[in-house]
PDB file of C-alpha atoms in Angstrom:
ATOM      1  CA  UNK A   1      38.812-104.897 -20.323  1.00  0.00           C
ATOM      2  CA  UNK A   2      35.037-106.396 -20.995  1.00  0.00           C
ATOM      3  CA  UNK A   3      33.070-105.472 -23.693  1.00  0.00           C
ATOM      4  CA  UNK A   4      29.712-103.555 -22.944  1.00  0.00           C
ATOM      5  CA  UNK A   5      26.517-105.157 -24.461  1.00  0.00           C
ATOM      6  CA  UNK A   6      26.530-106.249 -28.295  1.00  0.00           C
ATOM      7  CA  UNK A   7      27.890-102.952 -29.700  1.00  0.00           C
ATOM      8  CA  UNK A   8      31.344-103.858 -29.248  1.00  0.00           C
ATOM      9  CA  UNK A   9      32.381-101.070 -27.564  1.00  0.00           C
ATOM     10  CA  UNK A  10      34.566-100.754 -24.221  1.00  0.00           C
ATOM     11  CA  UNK A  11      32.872 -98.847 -21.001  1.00  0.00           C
ATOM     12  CA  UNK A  12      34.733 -95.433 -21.138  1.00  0.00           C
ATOM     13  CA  UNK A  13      35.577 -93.662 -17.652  1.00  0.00           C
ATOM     14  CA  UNK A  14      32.257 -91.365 -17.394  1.00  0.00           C
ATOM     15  CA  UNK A  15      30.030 -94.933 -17.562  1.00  0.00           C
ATOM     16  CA  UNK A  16      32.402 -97.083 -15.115  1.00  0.00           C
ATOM     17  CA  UNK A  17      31.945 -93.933 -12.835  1.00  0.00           C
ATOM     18  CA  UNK A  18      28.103 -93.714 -13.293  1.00  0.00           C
ATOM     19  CA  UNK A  19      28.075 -97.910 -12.235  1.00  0.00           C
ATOM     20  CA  UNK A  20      30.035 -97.262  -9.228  1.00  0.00           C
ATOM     21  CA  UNK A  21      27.388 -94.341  -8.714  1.00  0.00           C
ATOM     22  CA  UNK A  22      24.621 -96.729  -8.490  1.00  0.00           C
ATOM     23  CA  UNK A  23      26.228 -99.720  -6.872  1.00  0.00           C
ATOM     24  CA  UNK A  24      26.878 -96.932  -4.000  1.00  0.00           C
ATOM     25  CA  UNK A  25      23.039 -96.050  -4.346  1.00  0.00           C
ATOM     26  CA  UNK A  26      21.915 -98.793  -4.367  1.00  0.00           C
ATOM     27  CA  UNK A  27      23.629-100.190  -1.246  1.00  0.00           C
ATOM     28  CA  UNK A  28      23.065 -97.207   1.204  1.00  0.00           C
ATOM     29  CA  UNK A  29      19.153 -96.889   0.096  1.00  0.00           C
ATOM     30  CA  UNK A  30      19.095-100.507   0.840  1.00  0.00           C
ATOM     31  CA  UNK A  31      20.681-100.151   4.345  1.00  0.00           C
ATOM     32  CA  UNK A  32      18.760 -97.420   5.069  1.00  0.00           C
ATOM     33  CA  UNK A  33      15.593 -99.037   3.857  1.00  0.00           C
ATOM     34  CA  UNK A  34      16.795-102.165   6.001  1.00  0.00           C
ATOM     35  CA  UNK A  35      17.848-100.271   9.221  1.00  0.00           C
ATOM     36  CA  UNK A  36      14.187 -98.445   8.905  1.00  0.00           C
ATOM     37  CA  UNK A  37      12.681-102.058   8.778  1.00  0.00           C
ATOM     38  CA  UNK A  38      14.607-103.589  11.815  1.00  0.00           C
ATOM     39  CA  UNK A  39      13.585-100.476  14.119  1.00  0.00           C
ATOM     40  CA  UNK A  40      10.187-100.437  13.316  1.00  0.00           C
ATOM     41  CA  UNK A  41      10.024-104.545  14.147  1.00  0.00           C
ATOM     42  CA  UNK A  42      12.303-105.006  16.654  1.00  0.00           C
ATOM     43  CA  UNK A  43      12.451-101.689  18.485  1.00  0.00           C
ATOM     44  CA  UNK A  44       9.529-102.641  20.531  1.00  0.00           C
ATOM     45  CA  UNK A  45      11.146-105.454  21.705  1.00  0.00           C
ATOM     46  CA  UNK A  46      14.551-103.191  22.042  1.00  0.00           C
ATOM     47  CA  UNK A  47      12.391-100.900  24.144  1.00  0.00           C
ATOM     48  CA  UNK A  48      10.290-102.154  26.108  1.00  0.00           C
ATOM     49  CA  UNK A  49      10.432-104.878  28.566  1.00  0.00           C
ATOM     50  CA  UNK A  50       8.331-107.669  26.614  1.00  0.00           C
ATOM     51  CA  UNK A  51       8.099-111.865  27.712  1.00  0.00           C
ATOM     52  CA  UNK A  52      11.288-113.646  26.194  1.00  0.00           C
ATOM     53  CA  UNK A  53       9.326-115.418  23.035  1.00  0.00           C
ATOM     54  CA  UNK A  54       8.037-111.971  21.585  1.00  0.00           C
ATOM     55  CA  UNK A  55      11.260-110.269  22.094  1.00  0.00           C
ATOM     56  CA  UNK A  56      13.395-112.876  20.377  1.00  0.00           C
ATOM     57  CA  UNK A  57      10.278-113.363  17.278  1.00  0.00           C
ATOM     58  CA  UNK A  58      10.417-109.359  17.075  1.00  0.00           C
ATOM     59  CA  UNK A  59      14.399-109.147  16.730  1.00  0.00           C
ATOM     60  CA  UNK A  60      14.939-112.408  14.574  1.00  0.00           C
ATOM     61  CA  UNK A  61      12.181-111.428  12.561  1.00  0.00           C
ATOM     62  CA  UNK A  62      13.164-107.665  12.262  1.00  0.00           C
ATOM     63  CA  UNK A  63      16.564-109.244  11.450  1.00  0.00           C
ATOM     64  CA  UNK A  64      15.029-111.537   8.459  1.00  0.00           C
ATOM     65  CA  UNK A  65      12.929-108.928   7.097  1.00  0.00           C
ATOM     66  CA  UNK A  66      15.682-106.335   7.257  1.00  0.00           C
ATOM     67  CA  UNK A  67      17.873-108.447   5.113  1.00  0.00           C
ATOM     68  CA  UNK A  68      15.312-109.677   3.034  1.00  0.00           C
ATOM     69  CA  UNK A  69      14.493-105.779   1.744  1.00  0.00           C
ATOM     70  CA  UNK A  70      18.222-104.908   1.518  1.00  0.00           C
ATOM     71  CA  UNK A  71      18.392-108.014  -1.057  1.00  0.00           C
ATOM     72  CA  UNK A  72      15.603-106.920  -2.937  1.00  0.00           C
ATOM     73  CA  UNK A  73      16.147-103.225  -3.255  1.00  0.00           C
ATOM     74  CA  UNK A  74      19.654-103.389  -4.012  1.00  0.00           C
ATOM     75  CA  UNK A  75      18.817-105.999  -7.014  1.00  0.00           C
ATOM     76  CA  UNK A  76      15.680-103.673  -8.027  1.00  0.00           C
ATOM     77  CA  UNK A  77      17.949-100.822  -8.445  1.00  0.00           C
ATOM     78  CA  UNK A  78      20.506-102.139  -9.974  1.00  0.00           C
ATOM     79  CA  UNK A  79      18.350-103.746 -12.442  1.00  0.00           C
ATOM     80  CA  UNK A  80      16.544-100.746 -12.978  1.00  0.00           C
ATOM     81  CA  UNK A  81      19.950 -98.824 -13.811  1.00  0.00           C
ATOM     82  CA  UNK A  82      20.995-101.510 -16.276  1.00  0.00           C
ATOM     83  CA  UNK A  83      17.021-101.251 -17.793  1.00  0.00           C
ATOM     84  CA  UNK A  84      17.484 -97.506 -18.051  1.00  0.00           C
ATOM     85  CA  UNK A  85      21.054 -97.665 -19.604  1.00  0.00           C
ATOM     86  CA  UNK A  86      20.509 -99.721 -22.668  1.00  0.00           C
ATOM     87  CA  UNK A  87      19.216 -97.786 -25.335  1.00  0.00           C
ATOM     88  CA  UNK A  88      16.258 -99.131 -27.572  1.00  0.00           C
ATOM     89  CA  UNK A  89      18.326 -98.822 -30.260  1.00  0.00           C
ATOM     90  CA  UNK A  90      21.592-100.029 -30.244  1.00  0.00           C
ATOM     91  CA  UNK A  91      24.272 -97.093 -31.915  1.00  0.00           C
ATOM     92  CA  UNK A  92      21.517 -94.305 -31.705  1.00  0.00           C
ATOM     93  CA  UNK A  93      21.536 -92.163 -29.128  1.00  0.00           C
ATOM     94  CA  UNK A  94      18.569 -90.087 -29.897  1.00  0.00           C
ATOM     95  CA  UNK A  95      14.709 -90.471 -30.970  1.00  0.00           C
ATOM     96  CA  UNK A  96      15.805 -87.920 -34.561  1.00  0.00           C
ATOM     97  CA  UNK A  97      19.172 -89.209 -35.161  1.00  0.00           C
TER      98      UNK A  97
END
């Protein structure tokens, strides 16, 4: 088993749970988030009957922007968890203890 940051301690059950929590987050708000992308680019060209060089630019570029935002907002959340998770003060737990 890995060791969790510099305190030396091992990730107990209720913290690998609350990773797999956000890893699942993380992916279906960036699919969603993607998916939203794609349609609003490419569903014109999905639509409507459009000349053969704006229907492929609108797909292929709904397709490159779409992946390009489920990159980046699975990273930003994920980074944001792992922000959020490490305490300011490593072995406190609270601002009075």
């Amino acid at each position: 088993m890995r060791e969790h940051g510099g305190t030396g301690g091992r990730r107990g059950q209720a913290e690998r749970d609350a990773i797999t929590v956000e890893i699942g987050y993380a992916l279906c708000s960036a699919a969603f988030a993607a998916a939203v992308v794609f349609g609003a680019v490419a569903g014109p060209a999905l639509l409507f009957a459009l000349p053969g060089a704006v229907d492929t630019v609108l797909v292929r570029g709904g397709g490159v922007l779409a992946g390009v935002l489920f990159a980046v907002r699975t990273v930003s959340v994920l980074v944001r968890y792992r922000r959020a998770a490490q305490p300011s003060q490593p072995g406190r737990t609270s601002p009075d203890s």
